[in-house]
Short mmCIF file of N, CA and C in Angstrom, two decimals:
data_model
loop_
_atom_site.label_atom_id
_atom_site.label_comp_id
_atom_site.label_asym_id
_atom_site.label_seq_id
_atom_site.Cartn_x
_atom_site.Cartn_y
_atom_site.Cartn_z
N UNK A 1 -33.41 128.45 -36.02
CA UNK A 1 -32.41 128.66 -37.05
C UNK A 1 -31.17 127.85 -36.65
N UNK A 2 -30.88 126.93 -37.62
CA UNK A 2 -29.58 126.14 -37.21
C UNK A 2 -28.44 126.96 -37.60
N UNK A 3 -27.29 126.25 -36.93
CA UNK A 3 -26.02 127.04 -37.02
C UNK A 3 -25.46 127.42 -38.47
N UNK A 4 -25.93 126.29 -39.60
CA UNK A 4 -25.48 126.66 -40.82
C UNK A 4 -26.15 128.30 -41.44
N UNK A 5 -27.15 128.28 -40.80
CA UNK A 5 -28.27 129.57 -41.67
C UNK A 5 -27.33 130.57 -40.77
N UNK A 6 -26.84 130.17 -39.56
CA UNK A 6 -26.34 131.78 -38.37
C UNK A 6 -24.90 132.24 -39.65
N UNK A 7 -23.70 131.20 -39.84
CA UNK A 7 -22.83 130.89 -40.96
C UNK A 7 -23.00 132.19 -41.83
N UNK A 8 -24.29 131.55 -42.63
CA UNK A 8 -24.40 132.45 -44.10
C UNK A 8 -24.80 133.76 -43.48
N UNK A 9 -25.77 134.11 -42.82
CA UNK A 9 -26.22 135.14 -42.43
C UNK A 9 -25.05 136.26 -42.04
N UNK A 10 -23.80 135.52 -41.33
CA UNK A 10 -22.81 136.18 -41.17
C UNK A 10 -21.99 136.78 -42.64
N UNK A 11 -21.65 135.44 -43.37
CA UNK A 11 -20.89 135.61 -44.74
C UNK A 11 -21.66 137.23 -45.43
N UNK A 12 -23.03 136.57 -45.23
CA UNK A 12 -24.18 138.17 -45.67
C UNK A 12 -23.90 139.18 -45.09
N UNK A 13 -23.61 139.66 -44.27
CA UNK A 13 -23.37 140.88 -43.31
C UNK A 13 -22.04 141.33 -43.80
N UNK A 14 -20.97 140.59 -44.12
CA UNK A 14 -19.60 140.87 -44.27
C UNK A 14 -19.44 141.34 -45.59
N UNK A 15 -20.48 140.24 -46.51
CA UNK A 15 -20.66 141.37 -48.04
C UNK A 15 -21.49 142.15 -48.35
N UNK A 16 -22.73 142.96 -47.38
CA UNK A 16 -22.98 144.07 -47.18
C UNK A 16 -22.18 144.96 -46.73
N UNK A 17 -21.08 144.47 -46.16
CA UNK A 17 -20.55 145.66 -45.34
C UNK A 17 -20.74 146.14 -43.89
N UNK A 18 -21.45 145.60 -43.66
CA UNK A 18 -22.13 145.59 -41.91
C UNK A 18 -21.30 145.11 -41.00
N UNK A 19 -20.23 144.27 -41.50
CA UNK A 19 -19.14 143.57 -40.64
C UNK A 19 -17.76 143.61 -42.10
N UNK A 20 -16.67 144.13 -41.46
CA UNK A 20 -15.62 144.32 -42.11
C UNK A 20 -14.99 142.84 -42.49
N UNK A 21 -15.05 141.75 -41.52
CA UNK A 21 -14.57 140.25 -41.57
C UNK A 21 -14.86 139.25 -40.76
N UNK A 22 -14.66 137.95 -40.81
CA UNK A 22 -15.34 137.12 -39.66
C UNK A 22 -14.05 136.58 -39.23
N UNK A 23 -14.11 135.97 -38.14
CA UNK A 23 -12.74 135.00 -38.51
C UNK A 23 -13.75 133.80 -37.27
N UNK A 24 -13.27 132.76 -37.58
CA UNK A 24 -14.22 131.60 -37.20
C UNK A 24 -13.48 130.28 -37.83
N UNK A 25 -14.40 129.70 -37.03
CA UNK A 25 -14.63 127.94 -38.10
C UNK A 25 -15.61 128.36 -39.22
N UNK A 26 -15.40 129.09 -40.14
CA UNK A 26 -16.65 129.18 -41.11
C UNK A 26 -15.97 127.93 -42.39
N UNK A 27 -16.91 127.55 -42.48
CA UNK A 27 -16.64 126.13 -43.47
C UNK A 27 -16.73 126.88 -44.93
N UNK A 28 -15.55 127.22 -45.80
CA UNK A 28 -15.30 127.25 -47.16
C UNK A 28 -16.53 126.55 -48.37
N UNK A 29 -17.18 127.50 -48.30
CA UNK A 29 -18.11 127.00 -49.40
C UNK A 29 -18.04 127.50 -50.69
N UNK A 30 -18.36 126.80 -52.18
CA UNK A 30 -18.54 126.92 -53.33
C UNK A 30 -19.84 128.49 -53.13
N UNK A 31 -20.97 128.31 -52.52
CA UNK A 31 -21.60 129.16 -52.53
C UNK A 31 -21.74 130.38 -51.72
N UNK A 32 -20.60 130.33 -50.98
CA UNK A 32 -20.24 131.23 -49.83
C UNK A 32 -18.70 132.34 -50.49
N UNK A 33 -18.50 131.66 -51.01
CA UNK A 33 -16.79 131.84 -51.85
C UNK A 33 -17.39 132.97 -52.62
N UNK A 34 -18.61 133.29 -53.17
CA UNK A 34 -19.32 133.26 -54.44
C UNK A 34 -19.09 135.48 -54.05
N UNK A 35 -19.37 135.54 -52.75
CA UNK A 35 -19.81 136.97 -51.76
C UNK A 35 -18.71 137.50 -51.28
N UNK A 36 -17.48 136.32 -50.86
CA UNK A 36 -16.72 136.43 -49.67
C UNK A 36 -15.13 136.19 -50.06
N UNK A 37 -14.50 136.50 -49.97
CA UNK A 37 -13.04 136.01 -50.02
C UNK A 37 -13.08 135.55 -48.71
N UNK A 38 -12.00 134.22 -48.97
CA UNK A 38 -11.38 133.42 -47.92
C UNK A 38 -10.30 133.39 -47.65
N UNK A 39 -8.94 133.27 -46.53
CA UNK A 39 -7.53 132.85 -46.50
C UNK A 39 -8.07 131.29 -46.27
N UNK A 40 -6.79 131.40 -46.67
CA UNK A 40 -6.35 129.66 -46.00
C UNK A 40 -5.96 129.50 -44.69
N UNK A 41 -6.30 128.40 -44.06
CA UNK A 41 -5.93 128.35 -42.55
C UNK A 41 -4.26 128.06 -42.74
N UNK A 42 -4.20 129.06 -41.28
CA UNK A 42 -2.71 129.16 -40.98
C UNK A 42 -1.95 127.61 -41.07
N UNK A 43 -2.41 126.91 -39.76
CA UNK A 43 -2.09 125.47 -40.08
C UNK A 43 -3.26 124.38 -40.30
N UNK A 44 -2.81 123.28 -40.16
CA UNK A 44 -4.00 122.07 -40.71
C UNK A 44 -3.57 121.04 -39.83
N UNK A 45 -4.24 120.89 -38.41
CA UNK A 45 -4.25 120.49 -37.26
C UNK A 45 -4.99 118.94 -37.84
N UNK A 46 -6.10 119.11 -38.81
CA UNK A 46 -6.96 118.11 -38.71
C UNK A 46 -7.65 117.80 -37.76
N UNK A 47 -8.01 116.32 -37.80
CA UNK A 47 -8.68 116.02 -36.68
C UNK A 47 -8.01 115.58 -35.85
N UNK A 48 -8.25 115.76 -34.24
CA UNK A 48 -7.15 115.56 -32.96
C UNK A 48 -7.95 115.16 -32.06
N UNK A 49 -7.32 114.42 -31.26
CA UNK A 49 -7.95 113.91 -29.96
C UNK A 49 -6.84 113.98 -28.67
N UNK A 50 -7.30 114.41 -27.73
CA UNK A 50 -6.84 114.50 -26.59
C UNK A 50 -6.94 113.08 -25.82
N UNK A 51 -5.72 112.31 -25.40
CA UNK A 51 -5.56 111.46 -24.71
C UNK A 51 -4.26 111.20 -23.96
N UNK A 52 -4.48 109.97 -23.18
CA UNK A 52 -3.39 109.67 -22.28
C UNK A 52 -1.77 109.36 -23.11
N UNK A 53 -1.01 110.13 -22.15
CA UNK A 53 -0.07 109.40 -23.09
C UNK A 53 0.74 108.43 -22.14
N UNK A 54 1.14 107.33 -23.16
CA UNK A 54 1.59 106.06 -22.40
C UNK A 54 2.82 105.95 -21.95
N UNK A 55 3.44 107.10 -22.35
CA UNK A 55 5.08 107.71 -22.14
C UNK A 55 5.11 108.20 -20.86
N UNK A 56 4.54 108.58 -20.18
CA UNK A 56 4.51 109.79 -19.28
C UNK A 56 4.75 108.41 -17.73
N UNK A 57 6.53 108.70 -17.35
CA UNK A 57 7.02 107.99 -15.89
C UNK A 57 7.17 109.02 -14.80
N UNK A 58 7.06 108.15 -13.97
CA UNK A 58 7.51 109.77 -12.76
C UNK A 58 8.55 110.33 -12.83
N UNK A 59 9.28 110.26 -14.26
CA UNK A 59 11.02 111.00 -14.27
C UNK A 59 10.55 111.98 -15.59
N UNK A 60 9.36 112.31 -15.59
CA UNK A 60 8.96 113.32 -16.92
C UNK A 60 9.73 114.66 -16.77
N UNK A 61 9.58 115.31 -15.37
CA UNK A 61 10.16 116.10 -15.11
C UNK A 61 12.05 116.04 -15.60
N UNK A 62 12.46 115.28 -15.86
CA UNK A 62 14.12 115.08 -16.63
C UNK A 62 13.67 115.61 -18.09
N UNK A 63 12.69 115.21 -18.78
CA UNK A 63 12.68 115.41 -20.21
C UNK A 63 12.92 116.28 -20.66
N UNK A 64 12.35 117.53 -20.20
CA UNK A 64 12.37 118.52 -20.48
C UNK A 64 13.94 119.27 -21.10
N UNK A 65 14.86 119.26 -20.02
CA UNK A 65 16.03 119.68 -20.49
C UNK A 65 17.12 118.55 -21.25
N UNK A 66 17.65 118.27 -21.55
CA UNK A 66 18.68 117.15 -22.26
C UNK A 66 19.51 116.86 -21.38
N UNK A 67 20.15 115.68 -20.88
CA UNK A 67 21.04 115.48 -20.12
C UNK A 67 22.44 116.18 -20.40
N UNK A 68 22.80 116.68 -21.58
CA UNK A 68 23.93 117.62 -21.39
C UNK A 68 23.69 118.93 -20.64
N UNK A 69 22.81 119.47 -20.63
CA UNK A 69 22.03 120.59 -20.23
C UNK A 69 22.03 120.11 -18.96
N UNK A 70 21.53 119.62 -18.11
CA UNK A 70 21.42 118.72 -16.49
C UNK A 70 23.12 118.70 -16.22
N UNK A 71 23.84 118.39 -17.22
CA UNK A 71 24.84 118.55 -16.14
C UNK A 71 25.87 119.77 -16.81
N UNK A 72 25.75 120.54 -17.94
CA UNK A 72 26.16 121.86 -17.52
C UNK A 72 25.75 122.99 -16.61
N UNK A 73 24.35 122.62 -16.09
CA UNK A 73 23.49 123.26 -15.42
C UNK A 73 24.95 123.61 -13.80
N UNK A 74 24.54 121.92 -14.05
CA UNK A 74 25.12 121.42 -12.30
C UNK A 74 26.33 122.18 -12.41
N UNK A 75 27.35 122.13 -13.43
CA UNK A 75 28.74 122.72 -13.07
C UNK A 75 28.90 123.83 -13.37
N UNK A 76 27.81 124.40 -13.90
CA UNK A 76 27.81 126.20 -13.75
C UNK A 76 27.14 126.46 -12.23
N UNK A 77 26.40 125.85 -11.29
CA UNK A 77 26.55 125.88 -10.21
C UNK A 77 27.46 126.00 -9.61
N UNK A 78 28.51 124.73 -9.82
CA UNK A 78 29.15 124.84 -8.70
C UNK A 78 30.20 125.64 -9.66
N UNK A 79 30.94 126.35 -10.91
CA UNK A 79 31.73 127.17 -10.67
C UNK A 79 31.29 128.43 -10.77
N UNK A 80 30.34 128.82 -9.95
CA UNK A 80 29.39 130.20 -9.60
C UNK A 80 29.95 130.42 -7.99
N UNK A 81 29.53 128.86 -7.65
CA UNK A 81 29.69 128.81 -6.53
C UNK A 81 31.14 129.33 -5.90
N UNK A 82 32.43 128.41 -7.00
CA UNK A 82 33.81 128.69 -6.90
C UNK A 82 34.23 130.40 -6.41
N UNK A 83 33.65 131.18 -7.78
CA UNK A 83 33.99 131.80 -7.94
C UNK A 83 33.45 133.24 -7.02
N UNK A 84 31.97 132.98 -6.51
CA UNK A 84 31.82 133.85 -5.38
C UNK A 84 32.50 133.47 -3.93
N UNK A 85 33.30 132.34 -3.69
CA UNK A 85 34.22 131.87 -2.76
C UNK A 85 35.48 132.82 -3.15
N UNK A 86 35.93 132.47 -4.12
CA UNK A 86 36.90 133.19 -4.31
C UNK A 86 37.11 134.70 -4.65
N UNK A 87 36.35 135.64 -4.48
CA UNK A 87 35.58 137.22 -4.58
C UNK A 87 35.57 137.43 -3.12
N UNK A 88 34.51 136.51 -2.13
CA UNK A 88 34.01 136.78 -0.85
C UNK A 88 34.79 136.15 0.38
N UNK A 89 35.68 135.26 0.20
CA UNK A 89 35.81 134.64 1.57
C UNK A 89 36.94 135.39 2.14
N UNK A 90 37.89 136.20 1.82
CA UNK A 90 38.60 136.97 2.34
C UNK A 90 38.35 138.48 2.98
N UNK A 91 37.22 139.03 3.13
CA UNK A 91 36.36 140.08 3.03
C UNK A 91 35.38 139.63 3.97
N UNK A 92 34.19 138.51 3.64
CA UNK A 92 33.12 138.29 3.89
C UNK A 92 33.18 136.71 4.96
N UNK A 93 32.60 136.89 6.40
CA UNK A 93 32.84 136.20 7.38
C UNK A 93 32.18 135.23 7.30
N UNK A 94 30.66 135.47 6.19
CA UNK A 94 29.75 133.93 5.77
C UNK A 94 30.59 132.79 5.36
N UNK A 95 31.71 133.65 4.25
CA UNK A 95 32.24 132.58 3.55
C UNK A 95 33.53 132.03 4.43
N UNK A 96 33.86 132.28 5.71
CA UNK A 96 35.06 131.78 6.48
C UNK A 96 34.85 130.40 7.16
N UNK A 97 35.79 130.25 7.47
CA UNK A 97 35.48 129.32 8.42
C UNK A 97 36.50 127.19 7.96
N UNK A 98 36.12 126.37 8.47
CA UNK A 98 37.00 125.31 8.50
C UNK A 98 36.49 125.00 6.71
N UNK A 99 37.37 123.96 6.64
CA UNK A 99 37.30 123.90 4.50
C UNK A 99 36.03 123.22 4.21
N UNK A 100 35.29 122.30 5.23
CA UNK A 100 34.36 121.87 4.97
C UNK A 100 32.79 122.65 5.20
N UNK A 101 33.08 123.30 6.17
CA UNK A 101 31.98 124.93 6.22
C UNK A 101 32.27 125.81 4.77
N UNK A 102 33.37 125.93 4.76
CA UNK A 102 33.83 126.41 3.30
C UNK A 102 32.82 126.35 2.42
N UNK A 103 33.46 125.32 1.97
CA UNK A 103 32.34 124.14 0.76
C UNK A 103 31.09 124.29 0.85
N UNK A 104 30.63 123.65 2.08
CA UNK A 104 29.19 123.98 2.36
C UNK A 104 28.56 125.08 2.30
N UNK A 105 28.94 126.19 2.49
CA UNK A 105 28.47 127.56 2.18
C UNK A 105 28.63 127.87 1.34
N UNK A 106 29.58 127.99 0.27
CA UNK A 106 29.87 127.75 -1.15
C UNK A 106 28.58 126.78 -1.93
N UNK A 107 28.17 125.68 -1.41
CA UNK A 107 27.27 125.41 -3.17
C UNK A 107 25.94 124.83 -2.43
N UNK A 108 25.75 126.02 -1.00
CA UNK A 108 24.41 126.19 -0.49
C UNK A 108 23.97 127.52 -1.38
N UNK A 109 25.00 128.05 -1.49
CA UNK A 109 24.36 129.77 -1.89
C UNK A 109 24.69 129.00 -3.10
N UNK A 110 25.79 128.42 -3.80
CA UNK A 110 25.14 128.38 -5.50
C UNK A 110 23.83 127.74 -5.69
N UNK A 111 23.37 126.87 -4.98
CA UNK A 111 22.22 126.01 -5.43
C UNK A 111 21.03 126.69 -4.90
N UNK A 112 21.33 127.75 -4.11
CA UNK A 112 19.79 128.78 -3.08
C UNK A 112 19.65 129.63 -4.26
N UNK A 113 20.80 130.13 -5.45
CA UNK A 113 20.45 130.86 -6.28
C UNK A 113 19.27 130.86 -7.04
N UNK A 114 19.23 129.36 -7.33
CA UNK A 114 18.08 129.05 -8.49
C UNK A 114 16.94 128.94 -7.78
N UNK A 115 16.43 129.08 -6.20
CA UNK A 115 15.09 129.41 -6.34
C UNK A 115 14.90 130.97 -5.09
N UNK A 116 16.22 131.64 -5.64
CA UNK A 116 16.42 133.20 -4.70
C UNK A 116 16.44 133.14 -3.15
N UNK A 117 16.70 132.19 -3.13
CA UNK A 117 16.85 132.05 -1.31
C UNK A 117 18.22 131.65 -0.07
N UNK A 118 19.44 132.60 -0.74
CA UNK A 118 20.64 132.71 -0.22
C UNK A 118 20.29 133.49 0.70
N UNK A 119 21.36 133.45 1.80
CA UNK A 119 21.36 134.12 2.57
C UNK A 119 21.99 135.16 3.25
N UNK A 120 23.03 134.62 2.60
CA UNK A 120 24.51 135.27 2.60
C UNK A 120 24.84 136.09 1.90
N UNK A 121 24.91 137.50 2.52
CA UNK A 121 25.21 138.62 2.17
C UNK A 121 26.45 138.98 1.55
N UNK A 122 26.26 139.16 0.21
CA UNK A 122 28.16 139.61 -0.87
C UNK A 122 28.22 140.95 -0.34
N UNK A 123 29.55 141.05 0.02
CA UNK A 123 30.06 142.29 0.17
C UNK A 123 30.83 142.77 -1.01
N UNK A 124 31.13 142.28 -2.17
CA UNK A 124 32.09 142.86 -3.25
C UNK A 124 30.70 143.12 -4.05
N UNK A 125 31.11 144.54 -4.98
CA UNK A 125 30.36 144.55 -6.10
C UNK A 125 30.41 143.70 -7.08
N UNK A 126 31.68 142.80 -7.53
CA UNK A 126 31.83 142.26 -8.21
C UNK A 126 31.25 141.00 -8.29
N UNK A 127 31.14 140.28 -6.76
CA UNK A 127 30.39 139.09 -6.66
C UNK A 127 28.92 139.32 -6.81
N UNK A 128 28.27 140.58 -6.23
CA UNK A 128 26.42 141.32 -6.81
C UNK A 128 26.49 141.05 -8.22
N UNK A 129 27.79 141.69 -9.29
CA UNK A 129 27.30 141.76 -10.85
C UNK A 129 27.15 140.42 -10.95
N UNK A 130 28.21 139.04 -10.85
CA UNK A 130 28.11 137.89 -10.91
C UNK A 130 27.27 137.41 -10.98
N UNK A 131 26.80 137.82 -9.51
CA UNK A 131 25.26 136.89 -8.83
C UNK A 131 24.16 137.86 -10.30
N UNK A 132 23.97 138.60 -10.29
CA UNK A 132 22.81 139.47 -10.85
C UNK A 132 22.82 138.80 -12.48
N UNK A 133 24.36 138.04 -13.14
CA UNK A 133 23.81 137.84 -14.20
C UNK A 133 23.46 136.61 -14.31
N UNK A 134 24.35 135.76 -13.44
CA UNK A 134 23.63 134.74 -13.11
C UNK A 134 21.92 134.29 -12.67
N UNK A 135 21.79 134.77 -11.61
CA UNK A 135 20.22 134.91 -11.60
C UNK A 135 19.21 135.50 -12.97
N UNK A 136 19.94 136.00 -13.99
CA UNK A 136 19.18 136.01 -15.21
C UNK A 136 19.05 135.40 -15.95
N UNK A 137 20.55 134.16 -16.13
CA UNK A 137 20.04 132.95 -16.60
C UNK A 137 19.91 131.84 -15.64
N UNK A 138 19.69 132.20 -14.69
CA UNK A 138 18.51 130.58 -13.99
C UNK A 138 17.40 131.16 -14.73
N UNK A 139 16.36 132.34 -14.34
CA UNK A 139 15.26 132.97 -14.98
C UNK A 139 15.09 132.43 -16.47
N UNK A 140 15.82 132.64 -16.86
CA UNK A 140 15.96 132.11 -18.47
C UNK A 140 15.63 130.51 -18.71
N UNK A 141 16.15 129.80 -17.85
CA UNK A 141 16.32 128.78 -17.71
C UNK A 141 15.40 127.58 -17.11
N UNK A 142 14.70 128.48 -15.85
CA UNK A 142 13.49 127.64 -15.43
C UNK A 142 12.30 128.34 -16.01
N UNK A 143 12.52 129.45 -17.02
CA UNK A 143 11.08 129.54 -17.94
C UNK A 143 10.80 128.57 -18.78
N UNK A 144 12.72 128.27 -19.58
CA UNK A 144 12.39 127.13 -20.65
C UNK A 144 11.94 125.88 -20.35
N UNK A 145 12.52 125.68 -18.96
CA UNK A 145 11.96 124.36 -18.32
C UNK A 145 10.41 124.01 -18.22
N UNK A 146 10.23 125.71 -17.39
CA UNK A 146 8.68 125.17 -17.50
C UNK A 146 7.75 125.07 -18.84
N UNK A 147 8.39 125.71 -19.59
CA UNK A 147 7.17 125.83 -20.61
C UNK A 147 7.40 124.53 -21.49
N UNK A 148 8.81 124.16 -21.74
CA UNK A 148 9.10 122.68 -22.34
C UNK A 148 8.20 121.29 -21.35
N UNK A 149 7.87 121.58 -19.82
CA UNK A 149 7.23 120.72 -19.41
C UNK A 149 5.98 121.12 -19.33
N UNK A 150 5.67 122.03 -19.23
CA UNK A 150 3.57 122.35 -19.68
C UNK A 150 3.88 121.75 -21.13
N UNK A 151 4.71 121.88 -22.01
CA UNK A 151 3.89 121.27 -23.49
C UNK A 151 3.85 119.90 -23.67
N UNK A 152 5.38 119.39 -22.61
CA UNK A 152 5.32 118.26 -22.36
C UNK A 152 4.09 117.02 -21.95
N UNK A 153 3.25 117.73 -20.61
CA UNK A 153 2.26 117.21 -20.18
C UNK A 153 1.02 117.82 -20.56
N UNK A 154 0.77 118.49 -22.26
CA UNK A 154 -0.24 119.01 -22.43
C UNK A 154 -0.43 118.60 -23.93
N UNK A 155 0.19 119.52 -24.81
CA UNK A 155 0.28 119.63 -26.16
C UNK A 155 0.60 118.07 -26.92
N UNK A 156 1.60 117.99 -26.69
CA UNK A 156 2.38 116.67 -26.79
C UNK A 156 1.67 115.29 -26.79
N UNK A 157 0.48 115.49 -25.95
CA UNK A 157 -0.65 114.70 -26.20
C UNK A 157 -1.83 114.34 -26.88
N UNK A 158 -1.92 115.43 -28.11
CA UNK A 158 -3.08 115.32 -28.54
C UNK A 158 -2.13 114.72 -29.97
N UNK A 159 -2.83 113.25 -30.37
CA UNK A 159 -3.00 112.71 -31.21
C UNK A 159 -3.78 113.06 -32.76
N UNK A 160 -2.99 113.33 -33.83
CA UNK A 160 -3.44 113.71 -35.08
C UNK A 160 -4.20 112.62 -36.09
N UNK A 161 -4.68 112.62 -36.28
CA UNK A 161 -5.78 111.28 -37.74
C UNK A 161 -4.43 111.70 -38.97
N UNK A 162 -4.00 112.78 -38.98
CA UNK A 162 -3.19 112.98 -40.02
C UNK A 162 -1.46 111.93 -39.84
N UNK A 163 -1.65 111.76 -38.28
CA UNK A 163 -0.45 110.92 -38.54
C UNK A 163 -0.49 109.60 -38.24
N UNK A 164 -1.62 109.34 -38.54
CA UNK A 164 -2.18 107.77 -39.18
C UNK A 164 -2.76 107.32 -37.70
N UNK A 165 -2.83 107.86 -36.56
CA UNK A 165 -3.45 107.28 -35.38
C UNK A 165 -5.06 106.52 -35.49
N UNK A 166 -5.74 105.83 -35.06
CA UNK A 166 -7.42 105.87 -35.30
C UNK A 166 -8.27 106.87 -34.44
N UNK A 167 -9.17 107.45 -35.41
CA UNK A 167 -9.82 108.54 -34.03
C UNK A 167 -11.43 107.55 -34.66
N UNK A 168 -11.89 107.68 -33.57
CA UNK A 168 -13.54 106.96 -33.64
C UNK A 168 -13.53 105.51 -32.19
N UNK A 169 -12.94 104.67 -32.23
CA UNK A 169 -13.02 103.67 -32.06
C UNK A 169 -11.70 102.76 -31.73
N UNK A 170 -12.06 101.83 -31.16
CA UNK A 170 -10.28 101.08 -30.91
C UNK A 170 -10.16 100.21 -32.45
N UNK A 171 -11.40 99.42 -32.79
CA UNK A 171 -10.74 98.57 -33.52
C UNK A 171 -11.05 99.34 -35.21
N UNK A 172 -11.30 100.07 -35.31
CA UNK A 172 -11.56 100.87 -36.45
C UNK A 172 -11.41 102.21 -36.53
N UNK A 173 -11.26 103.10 -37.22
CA UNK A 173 -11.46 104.89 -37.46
C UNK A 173 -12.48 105.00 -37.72
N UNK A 174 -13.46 106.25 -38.40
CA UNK A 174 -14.41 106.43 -38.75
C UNK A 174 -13.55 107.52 -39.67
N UNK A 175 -12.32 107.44 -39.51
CA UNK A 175 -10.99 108.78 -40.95
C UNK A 175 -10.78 108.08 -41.69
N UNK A 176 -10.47 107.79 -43.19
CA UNK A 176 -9.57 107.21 -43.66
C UNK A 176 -7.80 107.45 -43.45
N UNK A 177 -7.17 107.11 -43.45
CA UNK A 177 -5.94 107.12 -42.98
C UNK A 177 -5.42 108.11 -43.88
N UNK A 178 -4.05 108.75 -43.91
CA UNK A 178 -3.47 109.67 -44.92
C UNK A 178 -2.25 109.13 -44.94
N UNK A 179 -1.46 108.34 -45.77
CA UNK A 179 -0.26 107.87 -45.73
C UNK A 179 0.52 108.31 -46.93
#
């Protein structure tokens, strides 16, 4: 029994009643329509092909966020950084020391934020709430990253016949084009 007879046999079951609905690739037929109500597909992907894309440099990893974004990133670092200096270093002995230890401990812990690996213990509650909402938007922030770069090096690649690409062959389609 080929796959078309498995098809109807199903459509049959669903207008007996034996199966409440199918959901599938079932191909819309004049004589299938006849038993069965159909929706319309959600979207219309067409035909697609998965290939290389010719875009893709070893600086893919930048794409993802926008260069305004890259550097508000950077200076909400460092005035995170400022500002748990200025909360902790009068109190807290991590943050003491000559102006250039200063500094350095200052936008080691802002930049250890974004992958949780400071070391330096806040003694103010106020610099914990800081840090705590901060660390919710790095979280926020390297989700969007990642998922803007998985679609980047995934989705982003598959080529549509609907937007005039050739699928079959280099020097021909086997689609007619849709323009």
């Amino acid at each position: 029994m080929d796959a078309y007879q498995n098809y109807n046999n199903l459509i049959h079951q669903v207008h007996t009643g034996e199966f409440d609905a199918a959901v599938g690739d079932i191909t819309i037929t004049a004589n299938r329509s006849l038993y069965v109500d159909f929706t319309l597909p959600y979207t219309d992907l067409g035909i697609g092909t998965l290939s290389r894309n010719d875009d893709v440099s070893m600086w893919i990893f930048m794409k993802p966020l926008s260069s305004d974004l890259w550097l508000v990133s950077a200076c909400f670092f460092i005035l995170l950084g400022f500002v748990i200096w200025i909360l902790e270093h009068r109190t807290n002995e991590e943050f003491q020391g000559s102006p250039s230890e200063q500094i350095g401990t200052t936008l080691w812990f802002a930049f250890s934020t974004l992958v949780y690996a400071h070391r330096q213990k806040l003694k103010s509650n106020l610099s914990r709430f800081v840090v705590t909402v901060w660390l919710f938007v790095v979280l926020l922030l390297a989700s969007s990253y990642t998922a803007a770069l998985s679609s980047l090096l995934t989705i982003e690649q598959i080529r549509l016949a609907s937007k005039g690409d050739l699928i079959g062959n280099k020097n021909g389609s086997f689609l007619p084009h849709s323009t």
